[in-house]
């Protein structure tokens, strides 16, 4: 009996040893595979370094045709290697508290210096850019922490609801590219001075392009399908019937628009485009070529010099004009009688056949662009921002960058003083910079973020955020950023 027990114990020990040996063998195999991969990586790096040294010693040697072919094929397939043209120096040093959109914090400022490794004379690349007020900045989300992404995301403004990643501005995307519209304050040498930004310090910038409203804004476009409309218009005058059976005529003063046949020059800008964006007067309209058409009321000071036809009730005329267009008539007849004398008893424009609603040009802001409803009316409302008296005193101690007063007081690098800093803090906190998780599940109501050289301490209540302290950023923390 005892011999059987001893044999069983011996077998168990052997099995344990075999199990340990198998684990050791598995570990050795993993180490061997790792060593092989590391060796291949080092050999590839060494080969690349030797190739680079050989090319540098023979600068007159031509690149190999195979390399050129590979580069061309990569470009055609959309595979490129990006090189930052510069790095953002911003008033936001960390992700916490950085605005999610550029319009949230208008006073936010940053600088971008073009690197000399990109151009021998980087200031030459910025010649002429000071003619523009805004620039597009294409950058990398370098603080994502990982490259994972999902088809659906939870925007903070939707408070946990999921939508497709391409219907949001989420930084977690297959290609971690960011796009922002920044205000260009000035250009000095090789440096751009920007404001209304939403990028943190150290952001790699890949490209900058000028913002051109005539090209980039849908409000400056009028899409008219010339195949949909009949251009059989009487060239003498344009008449709009009124309710009383009379005719009200409006003269458009322009020498650049005329319709004389059914063929419309695609390069010719026709029709009234939109209301003047710089005027609150709804009677001022813009044509595509930026000429202004001013419709005067009879009571206006300058109405005495207007044609007698303008003495009619303009409100009624505009109402009839709206109904006239909505019935499917040609809106281009407004420009068909340019430069012609018009009378109330003149010939009427040839009416058009009704067309489908989808084929008609639309007028008004909603015709040019459409956005998701949750952008303007999100489930998360804006917060009221308060300052404690202590925080107000601390913020008031900060000086502007160009201030020459006592060096003992804290000083901003980007912001122009306590008032601008207070406005920036209000902009950041009113949009609730907390994540959905922190907003809904975290019991800690305190929140910390850095703005320029100030450390902000605040807490969130029901519908408000209150700033508790505003202190100078610690020296070590500032250097690390």
JSON list of C-alpha atoms in Angstrom, two decimals, residues 9 55 117-118 133 163 173 202 227 230 235 260-261 303 308 313 315 328 359 366 380 405 443 447:
[
{"chain": "A", "resi": 9, "resn": "UNK", "atom": "CA", "xyz": [3.39, 10.99, -5.40]},
{"chain": "A", "resi": 55, "resn": "UNK", "atom": "CA", "xyz": [23.57, 59.21, -50.55]},
{"chain": "A", "resi": 117, "resn": "UNK", "atom": "CA", "xyz": [13.43, 72.79, -41.98]},
{"chain": "A", "resi": 118, "resn": "UNK", "atom": "CA", "xyz": [10.41, 73.15, -44.28]},
{"chain": "A", "resi": 133, "resn": "UNK", "atom": "CA", "xyz": [-8.66, 87.91, -41.74]},
{"chain": "A", "resi": 163, "resn": "UNK", "atom": "CA", "xyz": [-24.02, 59.26, -33.55]},
{"chain": "A", "resi": 173, "resn": "UNK", "atom": "CA", "xyz": [-10.95, 59.22, -36.14]},
{"chain": "A", "resi": 202, "resn": "UNK", "atom": "CA", "xyz": [2.61, 71.63, -29.04]},
{"chain": "A", "resi": 227, "resn": "UNK", "atom": "CA", "xyz": [-31.90, 73.92, -67.78]},
{"chain": "A", "resi": 230, "resn": "UNK", "atom": "CA", "xyz": [-37.19, 79.20, -69.65]},
{"chain": "A", "resi": 235, "resn": "UNK", "atom": "CA", "xyz": [-36.36, 92.57, -72.63]},
{"chain": "A", "resi": 260, "resn": "UNK", "atom": "CA", "xyz": [-31.17, 88.68, -74.36]},
{"chain": "A", "resi": 261, "resn": "UNK", "atom": "CA", "xyz": [-31.66, 85.05, -75.31]},
{"chain": "A", "resi": 303, "resn": "UNK", "atom": "CA", "xyz": [-36.85, 108.78, -52.26]},
{"chain": "A", "resi": 308, "resn": "UNK", "atom": "CA", "xyz": [-42.06, 107.42, -59.52]},
{"chain": "A", "resi": 313, "resn": "UNK", "atom": "CA", "xyz": [-46.25, 100.40, -51.20]},
{"chain": "A", "resi": 315, "resn": "UNK", "atom": "CA", "xyz": [-44.19, 96.01, -48.59]},
{"chain": "A", "resi": 328, "resn": "UNK", "atom": "CA", "xyz": [-42.87, 78.91, -60.27]},
{"chain": "A", "resi": 359, "resn": "UNK", "atom": "CA", "xyz": [-35.53, 72.32, -58.90]},
{"chain": "A", "resi": 366, "resn": "UNK", "atom": "CA", "xyz": [-31.72, 77.80, -44.72]},
{"chain": "A", "resi": 380, "resn": "UNK", "atom": "CA", "xyz": [-26.70, 70.08, -22.52]},
{"chain": "A", "resi": 405, "resn": "UNK", "atom": "CA", "xyz": [4.79, 97.37, -13.84]},
{"chain": "A", "resi": 443, "resn": "UNK", "atom": "CA", "xyz": [-19.07, 62.68, -7.52]},
{"chain": "A", "resi": 447, "resn": "UNK", "atom": "CA", "xyz": [-12.53, 70.97, -11.88]}
]
